[in-house]
CSV table of C-alpha atoms and ligand atoms in Angstrom, one decimal:
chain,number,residue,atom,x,y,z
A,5,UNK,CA,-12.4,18.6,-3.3
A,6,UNK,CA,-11.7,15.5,-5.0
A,7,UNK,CA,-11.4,13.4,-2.2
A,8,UNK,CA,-12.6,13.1,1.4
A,9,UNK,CA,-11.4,10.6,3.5
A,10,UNK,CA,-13.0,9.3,7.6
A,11,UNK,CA,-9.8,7.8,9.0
A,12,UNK,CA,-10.4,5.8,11.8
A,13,UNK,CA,-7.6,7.2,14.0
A,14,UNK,CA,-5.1,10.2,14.3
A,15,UNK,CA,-2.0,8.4,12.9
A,16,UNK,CA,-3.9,6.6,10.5
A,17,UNK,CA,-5.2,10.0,9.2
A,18,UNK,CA,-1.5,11.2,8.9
A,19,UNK,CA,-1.0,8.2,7.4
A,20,UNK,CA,-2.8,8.5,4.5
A,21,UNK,CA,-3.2,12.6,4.2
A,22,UNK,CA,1.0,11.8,3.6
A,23,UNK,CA,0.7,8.9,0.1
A,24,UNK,CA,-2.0,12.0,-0.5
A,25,UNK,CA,0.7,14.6,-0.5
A,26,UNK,CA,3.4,11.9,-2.4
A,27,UNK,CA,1.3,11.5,-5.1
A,28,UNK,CA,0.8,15.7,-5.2
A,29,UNK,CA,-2.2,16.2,-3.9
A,30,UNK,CA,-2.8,19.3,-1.3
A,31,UNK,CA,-4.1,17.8,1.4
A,32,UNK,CA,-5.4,18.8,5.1
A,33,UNK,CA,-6.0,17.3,8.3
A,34,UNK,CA,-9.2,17.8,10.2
A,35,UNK,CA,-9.1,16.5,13.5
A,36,UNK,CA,-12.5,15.9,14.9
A,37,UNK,CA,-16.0,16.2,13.3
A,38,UNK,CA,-15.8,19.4,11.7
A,39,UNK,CA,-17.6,22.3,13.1
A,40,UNK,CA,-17.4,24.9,10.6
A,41,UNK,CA,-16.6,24.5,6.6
A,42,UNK,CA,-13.8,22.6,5.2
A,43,UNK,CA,-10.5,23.8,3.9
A,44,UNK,CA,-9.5,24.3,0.4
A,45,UNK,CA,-7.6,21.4,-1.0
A,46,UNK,CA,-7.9,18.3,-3.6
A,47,UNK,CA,-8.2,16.2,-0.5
A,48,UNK,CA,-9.5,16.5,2.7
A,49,UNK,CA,-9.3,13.8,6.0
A,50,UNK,CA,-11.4,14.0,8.8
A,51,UNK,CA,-9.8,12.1,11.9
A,52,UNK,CA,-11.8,10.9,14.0
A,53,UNK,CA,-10.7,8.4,17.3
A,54,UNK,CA,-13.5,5.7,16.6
A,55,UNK,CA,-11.4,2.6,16.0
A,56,UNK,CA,-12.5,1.1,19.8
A,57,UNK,CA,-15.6,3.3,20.9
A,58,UNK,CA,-18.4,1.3,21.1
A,59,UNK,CA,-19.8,1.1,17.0
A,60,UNK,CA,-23.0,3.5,17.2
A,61,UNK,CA,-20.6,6.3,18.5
A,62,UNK,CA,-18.2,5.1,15.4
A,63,UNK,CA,-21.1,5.6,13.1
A,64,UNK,CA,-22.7,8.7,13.9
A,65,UNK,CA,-19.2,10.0,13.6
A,66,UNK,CA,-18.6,8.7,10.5
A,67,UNK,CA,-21.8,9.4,8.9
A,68,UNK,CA,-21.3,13.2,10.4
A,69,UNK,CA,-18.0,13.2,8.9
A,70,UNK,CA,-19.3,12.2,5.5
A,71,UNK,CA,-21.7,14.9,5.1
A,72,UNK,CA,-19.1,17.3,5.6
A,73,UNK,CA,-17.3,15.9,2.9
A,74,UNK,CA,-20.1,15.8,0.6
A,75,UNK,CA,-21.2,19.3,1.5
A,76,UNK,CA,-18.0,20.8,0.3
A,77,UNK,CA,-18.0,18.2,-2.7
A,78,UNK,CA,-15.9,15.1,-2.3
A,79,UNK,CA,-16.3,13.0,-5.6
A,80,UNK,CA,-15.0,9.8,-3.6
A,81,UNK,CA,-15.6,8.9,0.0
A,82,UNK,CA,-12.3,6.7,1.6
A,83,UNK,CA,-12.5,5.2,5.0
A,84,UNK,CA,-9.2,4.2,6.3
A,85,UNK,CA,-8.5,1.6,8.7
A,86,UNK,CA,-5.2,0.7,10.0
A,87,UNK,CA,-2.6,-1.4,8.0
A,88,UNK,CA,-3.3,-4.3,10.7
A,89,UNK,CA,-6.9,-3.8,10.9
A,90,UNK,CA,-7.0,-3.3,14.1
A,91,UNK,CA,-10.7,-3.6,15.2
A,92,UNK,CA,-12.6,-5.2,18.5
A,93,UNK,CA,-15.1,-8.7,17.8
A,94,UNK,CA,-18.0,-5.9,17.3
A,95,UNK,CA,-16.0,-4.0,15.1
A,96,UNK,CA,-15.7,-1.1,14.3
A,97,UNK,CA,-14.4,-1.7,10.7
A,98,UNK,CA,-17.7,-3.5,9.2
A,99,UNK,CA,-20.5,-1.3,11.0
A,100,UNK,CA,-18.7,1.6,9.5
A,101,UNK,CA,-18.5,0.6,6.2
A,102,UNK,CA,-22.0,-0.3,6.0
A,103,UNK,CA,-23.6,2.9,7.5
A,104,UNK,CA,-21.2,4.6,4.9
A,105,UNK,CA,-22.6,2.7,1.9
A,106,UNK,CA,-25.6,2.8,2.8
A,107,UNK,CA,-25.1,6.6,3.4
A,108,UNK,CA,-23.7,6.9,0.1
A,109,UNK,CA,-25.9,4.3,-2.4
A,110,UNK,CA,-22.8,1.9,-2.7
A,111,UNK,CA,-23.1,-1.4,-3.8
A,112,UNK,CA,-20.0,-3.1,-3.7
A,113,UNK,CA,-17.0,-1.7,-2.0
A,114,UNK,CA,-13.0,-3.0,-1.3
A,115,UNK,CA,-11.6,-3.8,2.0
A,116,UNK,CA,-7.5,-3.3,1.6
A,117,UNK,CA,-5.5,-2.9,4.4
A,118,UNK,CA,-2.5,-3.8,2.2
A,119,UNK,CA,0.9,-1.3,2.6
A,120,UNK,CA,3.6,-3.4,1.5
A,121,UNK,CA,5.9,-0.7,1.7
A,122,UNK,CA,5.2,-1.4,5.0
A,123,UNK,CA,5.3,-5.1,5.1
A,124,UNK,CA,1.9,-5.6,5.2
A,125,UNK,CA,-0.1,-7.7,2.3
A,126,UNK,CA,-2.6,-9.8,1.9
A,127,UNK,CA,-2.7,-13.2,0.1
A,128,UNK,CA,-6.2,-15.5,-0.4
A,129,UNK,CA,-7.8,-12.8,2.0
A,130,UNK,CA,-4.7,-13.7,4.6
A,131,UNK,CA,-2.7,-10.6,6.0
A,132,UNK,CA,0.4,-10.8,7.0
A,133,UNK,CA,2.4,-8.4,9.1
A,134,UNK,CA,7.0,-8.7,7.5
A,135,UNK,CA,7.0,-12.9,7.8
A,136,UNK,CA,4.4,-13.4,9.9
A,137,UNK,CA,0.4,-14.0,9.6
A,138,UNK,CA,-1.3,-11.1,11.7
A,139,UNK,CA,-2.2,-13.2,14.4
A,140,UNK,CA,1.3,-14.5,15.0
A,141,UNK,CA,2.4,-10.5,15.1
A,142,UNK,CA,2.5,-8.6,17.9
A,143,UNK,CA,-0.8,-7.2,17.6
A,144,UNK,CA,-1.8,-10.6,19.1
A,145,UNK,CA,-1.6,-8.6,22.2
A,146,UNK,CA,-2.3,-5.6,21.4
A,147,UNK,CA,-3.8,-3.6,24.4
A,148,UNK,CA,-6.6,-2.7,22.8
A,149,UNK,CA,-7.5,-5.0,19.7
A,150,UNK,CA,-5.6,-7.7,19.8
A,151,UNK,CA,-5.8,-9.5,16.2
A,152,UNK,CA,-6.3,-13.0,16.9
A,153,UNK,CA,-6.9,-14.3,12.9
A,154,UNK,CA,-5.5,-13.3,10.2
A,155,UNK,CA,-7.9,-14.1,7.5
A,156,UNK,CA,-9.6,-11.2,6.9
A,157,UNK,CA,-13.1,-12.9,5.7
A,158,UNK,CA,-13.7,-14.3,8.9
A,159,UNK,CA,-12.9,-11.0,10.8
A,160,UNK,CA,-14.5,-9.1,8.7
A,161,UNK,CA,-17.7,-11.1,8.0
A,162,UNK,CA,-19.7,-11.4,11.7
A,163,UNK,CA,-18.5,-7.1,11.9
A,164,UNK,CA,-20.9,-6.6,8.4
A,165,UNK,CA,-24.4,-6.8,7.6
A,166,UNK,CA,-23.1,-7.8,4.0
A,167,UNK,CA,-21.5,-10.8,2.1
A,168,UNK,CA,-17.6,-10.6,2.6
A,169,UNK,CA,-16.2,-11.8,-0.4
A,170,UNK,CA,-12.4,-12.1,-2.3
A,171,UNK,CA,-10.5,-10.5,-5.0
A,172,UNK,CA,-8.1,-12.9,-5.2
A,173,UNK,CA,-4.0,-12.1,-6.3
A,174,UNK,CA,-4.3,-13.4,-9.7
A,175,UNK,CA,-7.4,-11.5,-10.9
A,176,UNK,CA,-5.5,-7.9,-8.9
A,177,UNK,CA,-2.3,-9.1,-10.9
A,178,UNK,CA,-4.3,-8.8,-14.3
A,179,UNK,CA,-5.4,-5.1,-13.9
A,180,UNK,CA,-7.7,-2.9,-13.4
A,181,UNK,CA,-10.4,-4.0,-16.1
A,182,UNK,CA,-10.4,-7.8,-14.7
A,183,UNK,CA,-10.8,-5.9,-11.3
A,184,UNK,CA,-13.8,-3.8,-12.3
A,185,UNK,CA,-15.2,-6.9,-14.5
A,186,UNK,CA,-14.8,-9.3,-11.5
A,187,UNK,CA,-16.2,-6.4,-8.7
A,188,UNK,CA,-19.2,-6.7,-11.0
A,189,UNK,CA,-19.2,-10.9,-10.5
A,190,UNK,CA,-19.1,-10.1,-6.7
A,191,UNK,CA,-22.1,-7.9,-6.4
A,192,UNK,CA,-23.8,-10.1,-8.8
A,193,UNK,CA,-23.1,-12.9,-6.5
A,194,UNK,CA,-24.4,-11.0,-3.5
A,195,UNK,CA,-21.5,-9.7,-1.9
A,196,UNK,CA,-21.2,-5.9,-0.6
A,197,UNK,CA,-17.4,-6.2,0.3
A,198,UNK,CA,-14.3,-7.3,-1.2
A,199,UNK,CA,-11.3,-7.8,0.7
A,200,UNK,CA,-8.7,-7.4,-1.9
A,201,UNK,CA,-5.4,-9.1,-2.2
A,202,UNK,CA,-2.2,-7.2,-2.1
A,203,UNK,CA,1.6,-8.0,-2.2
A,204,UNK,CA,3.5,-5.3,-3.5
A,205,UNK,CA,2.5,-1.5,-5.0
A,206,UNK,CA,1.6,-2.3,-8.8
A,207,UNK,CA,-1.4,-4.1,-6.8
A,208,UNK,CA,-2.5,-1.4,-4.9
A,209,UNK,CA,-2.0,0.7,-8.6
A,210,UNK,CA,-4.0,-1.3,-10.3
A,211,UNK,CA,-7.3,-1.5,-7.2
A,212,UNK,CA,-6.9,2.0,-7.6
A,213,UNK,CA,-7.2,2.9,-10.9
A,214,UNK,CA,-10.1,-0.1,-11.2
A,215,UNK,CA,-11.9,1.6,-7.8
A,216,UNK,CA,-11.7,5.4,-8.1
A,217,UNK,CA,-15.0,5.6,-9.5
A,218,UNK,CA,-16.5,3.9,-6.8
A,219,UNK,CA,-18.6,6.1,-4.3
A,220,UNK,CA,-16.3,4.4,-1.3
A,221,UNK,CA,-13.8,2.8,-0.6
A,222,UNK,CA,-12.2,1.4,2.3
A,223,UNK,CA,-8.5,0.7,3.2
A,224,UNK,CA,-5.4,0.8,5.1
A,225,UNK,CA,-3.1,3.8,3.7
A,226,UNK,CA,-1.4,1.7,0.9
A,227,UNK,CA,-4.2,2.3,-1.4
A,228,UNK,CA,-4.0,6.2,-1.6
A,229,UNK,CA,-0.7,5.9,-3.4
A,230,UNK,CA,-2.4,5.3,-6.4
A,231,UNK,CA,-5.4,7.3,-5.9
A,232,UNK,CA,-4.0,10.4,-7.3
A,233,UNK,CA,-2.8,9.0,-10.4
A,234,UNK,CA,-5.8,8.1,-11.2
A,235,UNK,CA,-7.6,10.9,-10.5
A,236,UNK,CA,-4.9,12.6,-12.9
A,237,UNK,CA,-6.0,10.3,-15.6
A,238,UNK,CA,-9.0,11.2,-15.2
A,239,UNK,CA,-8.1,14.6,-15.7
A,240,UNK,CA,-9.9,16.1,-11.8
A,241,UNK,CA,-6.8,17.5,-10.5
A,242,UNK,CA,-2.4,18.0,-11.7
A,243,UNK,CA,-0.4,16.7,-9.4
A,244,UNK,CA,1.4,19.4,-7.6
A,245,UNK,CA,5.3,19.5,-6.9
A,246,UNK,CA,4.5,21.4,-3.5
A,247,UNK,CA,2.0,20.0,-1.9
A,248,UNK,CA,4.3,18.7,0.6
A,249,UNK,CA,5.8,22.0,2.0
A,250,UNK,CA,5.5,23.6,5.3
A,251,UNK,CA,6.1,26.9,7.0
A,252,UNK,CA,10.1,26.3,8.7
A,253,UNK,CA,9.6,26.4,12.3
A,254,UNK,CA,12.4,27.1,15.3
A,255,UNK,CA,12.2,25.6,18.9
A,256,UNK,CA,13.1,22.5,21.1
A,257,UNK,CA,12.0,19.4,20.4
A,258,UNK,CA,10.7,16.0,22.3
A,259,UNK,CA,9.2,12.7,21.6
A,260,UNK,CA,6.1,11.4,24.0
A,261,UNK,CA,5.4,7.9,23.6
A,262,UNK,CA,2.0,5.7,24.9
A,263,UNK,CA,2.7,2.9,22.4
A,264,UNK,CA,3.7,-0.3,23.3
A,265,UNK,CA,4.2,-1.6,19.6
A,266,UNK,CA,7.5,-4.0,19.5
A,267,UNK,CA,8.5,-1.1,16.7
A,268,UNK,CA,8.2,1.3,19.2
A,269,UNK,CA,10.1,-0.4,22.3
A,270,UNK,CA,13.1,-0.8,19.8
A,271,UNK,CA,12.6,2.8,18.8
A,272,UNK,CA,12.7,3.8,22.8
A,273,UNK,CA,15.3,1.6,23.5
A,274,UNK,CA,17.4,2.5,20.8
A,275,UNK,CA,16.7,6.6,21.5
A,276,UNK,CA,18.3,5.6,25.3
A,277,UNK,CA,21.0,3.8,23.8
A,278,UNK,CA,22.1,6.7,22.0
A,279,UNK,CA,22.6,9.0,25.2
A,280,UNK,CA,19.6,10.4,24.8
A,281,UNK,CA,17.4,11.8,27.8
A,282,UNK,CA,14.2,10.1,28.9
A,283,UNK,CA,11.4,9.8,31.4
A,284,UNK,CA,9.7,6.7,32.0
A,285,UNK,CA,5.5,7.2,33.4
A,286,UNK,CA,4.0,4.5,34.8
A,287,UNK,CA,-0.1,4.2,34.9
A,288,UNK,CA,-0.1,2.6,38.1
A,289,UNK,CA,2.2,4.5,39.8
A,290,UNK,CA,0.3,7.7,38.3
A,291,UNK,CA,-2.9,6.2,40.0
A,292,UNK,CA,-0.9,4.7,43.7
A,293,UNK,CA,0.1,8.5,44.1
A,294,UNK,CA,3.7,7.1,43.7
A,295,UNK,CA,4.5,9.4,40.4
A,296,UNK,CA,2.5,12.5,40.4
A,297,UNK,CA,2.1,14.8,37.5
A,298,UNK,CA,3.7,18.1,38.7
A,299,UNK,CA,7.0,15.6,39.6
A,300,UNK,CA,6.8,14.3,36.0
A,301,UNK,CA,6.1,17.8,34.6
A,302,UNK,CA,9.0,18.5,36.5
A,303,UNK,CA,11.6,15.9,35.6
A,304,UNK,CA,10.1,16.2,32.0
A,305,UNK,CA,11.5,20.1,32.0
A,306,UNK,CA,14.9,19.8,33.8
A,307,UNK,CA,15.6,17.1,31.1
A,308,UNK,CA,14.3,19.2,28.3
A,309,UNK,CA,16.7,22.5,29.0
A,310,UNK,CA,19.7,19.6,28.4
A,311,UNK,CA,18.0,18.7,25.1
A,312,UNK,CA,15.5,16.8,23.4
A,313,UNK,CA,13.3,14.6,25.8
A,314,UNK,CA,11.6,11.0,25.1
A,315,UNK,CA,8.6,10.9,27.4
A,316,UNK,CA,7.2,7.3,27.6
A,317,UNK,CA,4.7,5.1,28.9
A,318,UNK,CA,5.8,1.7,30.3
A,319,UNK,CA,5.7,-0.3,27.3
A,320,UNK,CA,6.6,-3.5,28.6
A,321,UNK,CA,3.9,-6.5,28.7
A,322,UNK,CA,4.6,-7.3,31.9
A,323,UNK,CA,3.9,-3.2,32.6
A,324,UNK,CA,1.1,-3.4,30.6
A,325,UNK,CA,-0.5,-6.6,32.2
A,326,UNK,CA,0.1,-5.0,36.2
A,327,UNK,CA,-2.0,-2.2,34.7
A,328,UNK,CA,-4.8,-3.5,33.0
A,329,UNK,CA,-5.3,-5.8,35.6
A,330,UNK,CA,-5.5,-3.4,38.6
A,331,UNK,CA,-7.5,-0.9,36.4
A,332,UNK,CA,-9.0,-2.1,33.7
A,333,UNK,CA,-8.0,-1.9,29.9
A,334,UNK,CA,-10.0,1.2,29.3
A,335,UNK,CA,-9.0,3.3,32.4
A,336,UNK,CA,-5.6,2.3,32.0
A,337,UNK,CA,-5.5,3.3,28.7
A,338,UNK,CA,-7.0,6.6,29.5
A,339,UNK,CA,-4.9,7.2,32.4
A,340,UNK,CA,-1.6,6.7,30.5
A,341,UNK,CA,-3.1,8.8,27.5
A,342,UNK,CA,-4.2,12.3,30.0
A,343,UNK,CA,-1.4,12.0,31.7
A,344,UNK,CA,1.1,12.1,28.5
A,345,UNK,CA,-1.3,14.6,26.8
A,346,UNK,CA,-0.5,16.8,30.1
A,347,UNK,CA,3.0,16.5,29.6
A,348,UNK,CA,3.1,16.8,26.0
A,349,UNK,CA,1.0,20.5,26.6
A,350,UNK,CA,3.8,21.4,29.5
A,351,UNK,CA,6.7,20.0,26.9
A,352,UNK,CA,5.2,22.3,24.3
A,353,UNK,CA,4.6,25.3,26.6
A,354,UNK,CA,8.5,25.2,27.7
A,355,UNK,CA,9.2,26.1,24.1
A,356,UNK,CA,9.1,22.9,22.4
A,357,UNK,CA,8.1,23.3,18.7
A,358,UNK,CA,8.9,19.7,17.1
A,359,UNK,CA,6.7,17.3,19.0
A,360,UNK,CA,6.9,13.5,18.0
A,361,UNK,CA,4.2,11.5,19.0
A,362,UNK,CA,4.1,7.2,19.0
A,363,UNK,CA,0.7,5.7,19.3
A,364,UNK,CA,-2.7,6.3,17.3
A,365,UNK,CA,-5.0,6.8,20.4
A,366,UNK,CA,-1.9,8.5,22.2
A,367,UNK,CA,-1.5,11.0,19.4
A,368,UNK,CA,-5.5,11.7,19.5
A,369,UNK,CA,-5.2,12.5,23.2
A,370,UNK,CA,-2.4,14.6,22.5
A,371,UNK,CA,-3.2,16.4,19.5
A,372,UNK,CA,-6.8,17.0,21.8
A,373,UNK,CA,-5.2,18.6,24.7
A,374,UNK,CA,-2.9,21.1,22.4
A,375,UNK,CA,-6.3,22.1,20.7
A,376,UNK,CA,-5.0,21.2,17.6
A,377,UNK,CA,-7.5,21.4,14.9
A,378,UNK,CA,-6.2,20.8,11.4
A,379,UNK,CA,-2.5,19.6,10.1
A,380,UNK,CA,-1.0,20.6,6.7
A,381,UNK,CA,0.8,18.0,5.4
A,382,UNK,CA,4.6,17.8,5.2
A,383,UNK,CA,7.3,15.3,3.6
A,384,UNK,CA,7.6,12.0,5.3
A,385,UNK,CA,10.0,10.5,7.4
A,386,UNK,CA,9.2,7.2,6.7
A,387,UNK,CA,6.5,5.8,4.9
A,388,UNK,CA,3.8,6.4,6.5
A,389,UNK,CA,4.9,9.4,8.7
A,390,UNK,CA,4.9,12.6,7.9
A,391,UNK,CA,6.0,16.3,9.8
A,392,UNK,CA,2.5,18.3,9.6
A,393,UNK,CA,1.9,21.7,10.6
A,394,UNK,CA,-0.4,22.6,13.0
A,395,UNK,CA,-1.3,25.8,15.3
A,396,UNK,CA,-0.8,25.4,19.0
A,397,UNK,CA,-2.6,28.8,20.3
A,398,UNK,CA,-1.5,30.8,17.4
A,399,UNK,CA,1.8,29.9,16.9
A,400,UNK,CA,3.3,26.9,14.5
A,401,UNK,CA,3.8,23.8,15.8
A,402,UNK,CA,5.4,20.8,13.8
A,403,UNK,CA,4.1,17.2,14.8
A,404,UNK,CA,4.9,14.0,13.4
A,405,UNK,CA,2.4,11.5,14.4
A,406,UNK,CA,3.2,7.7,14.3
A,407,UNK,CA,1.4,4.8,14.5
A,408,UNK,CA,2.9,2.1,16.9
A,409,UNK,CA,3.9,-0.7,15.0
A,410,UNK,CA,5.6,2.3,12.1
A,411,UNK,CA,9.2,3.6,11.2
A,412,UNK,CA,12.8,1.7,12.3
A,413,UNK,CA,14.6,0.9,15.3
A,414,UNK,CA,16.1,5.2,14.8
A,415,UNK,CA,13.0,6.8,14.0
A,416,UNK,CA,12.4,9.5,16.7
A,417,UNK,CA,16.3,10.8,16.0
A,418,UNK,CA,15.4,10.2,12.5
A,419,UNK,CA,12.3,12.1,12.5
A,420,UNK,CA,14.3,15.3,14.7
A,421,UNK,CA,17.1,14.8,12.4
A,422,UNK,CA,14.5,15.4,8.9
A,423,UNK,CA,12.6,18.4,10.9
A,424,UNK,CA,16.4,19.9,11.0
A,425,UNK,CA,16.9,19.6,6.9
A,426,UNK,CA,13.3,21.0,6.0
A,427,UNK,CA,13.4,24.0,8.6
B,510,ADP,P1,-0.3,1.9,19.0
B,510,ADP,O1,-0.3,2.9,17.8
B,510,ADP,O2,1.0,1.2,19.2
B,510,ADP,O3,-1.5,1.0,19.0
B,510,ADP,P2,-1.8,3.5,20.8
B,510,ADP,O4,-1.4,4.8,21.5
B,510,ADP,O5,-2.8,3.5,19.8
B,510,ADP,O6,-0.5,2.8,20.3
B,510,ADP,O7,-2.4,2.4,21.9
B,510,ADP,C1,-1.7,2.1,23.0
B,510,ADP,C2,-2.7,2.1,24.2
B,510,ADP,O8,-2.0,1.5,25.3
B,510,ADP,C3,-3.0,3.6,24.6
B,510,ADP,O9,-4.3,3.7,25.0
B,510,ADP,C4,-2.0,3.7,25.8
B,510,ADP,O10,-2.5,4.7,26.7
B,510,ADP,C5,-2.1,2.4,26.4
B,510,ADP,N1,-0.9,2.1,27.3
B,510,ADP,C6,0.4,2.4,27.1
B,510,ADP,N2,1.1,2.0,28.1
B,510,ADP,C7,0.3,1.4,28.9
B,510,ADP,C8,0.6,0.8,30.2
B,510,ADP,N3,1.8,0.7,30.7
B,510,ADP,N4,-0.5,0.2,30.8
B,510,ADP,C9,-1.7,0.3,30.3
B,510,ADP,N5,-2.0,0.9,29.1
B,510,ADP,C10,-1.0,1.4,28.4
């Protein structure tokens, strides 16, 4: 194994295990602290669902995780965070990172959740989400980390033990050798973590090539793109023309959504403005007793014999708000998450074999109650987004797990549409 990554959530995992696969790298999904040994492959990524638990939990995870990885030799440790970087005032981005290098011996490390694919970079330490500066997004009210600043340093820095310091455009522009040379300056100057400017690919190229012999590092997805050629340079692995191929799979096929990213209401919304069948579950009805599960299990099935089904939590703030307020943030969170897992296992038991899923902590719940525990990594449907394989009681079961705030306004036809071509 070359390289052995601790994403912080299910999609994020996806996420990254796909710029893995682009740049030809077999690549597998571990879902959960491993129990037993690791797969075979150049790159293994452990997903773990630590991005909001409180940040001991997130550490002895992590730190778990990691010696996995370096029992079945990773050369290079990569702890990935979400494009937005989504984390609560405690963290759990910085306590993380420091158990890790402390874990591993590193001295300096990046912080990079840069994917401008995506439409997320960072200038002067600032991230900024299409147009807008992160806390002028929608993850301003995001349900469970809303991203009030957008300057990374100051996020960062009260999350970290260490001195958060910058690696400013100009110096990311010039390559990889005034990268290294000024990663140096940084440590010399007492700083443990660089949050690293990024506006469009060559960027993320060149913090690649000038990081990959780091022990860690730690980004958004963007940065894996240009992990493998560098590892290619440096002569550890060839890049394989395959790596993104699955086993064809036949069955029905449904979307189950728990995110209430604007991406995903226009994805919803533009999924029922195609004709296409939906069922709308509402926490607090679920917990009044005025929707109960067998009735949505129900309604959920009698739609899916007409065709595919988009299963979906009430995504509107207003929805969101009535919620949190009568249960709590957590319970409500968990309540919406069981209750779509249950109906993603029922939707999968009626024969459905192309399961979409929108939402990182929705997908974990999901992905938990199917007992799924590894994914093979297919093709994406977007960046970001890839079909996996996985094995739902012995038989194959294609997923595509998105983060919230991922694909356009068609993705979950999209996504059905692309599972068509490669089966
Ligand atoms: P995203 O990737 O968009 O952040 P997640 O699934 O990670 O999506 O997070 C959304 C969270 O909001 C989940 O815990 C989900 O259960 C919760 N949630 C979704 N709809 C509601 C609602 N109507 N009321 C309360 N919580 C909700």
């Amino acid at each position: 194994m070359i390289l052995g990554v601790i994403a912080d959530d299910f999609t994020g995992a996806t996420d990254v295990a796909s710029m893995l696969v682009r740049a030809g790298m077999h690549t597998v999904q571990v879902i959960g602290v491993p129990s037993g040994a690791l797969p075979q492959a150049d790159a293994v990524v452990i997903a773990l669902k630590t991005r909001t638990c409180p940040p001991a939990e997130a550490i002895e995870q992590s730190l778990q995780a990691l010696s996995a990885l370096q029992g079945a030799g990773a050369r290079q440790i990569y702890f990935k965070y979400c494009s937005t970087f989504d984390s609560t005032a405690q963290g759990n981005i910085g306590p993380v990172a420091d158990a890790l290098m402390k874990a591993l011996g590193a001295r300096i490390t990046i912080a990079c959740p840069a994917f401008p694919e995506n439409g997320r970079t960072i200038y002067r330490g600032h991230l900024f989400v299409g147009d807008l500066l992160l806390s002028d997004s929608s993850m301003r009210t995001h349900p469970l980390t809303p991203m009030l600043d957008a300057n990374l340093l100051r996020v960062l820095q009260p999350q970290t033990e260490q001195q958060v310091g910058l690696l400013p455009e100009p110096v990311v522009s010039q390559g990889p050798d005034a990268i290294g040379q000024a990663l140096q300056a940084l440590q010399r100057q007492g700083m443990g973590i660089a949050v690293a400017d990024a506006t469009h690919n060559q960027h993320l190229l060149n913090l690649a090539e000038a990081c990959a012999d780091l022990p860690l590092v730690t980004a958004g997805s963007g940065l894996a793109l240009g992990l493998g050629p560098a590892y290619a340079r440096r002569g550890w692995f060839t890049p394989k023309a395959e790596a993104a191929q699955l086993q064809p799979v036949l069955g029905r096929a449904a979307v189950v959504s728990g995110s209430c990213s604007h991406a995903t209401q226009a994805q919803i919304a533009h999924w029922k403005a195609a004709g296409h069948a939906s069922l709308l579950v509402d926490p607090l009805a679920v917990h009044q007793g005025r929707q109960s599960a067998q009735q949505l299990q129900a309604q959920a099935l009698a739609l899916l014999d007409r065709g595919p089904v988009l299963v979906h939590a009430a995504a509107d703030a207003d929805s969101v708000r009535a919620a949190q307020s009568q249960l709590g943030v957590q319970q409500a969170g968990d309540l919406t998450e069981r209750t779509l897992a249950a109906l993603a296992q029922a939707l999968v038991q009626a024969g459905v074999r192309k399961l979409v899923v929108a939402g990182g902590e929705t997908s974990g719940a999901v992905t938990q109650e199917l007992g799924i525990e590894r994914l093979r990594i297919g093709a994406s449907i977007c960046p970001g987004v890839p079909w996996t394989e996985g094995l739902w009681q012995g038989e194959p079961l294609w997923l595509a797990l998105k983060s919230g705030n991922f694909g356009g306004p068609d993705f979950f036809s999209a996504a059905l549409a692309c599972a068509d071509v490669q089966a």
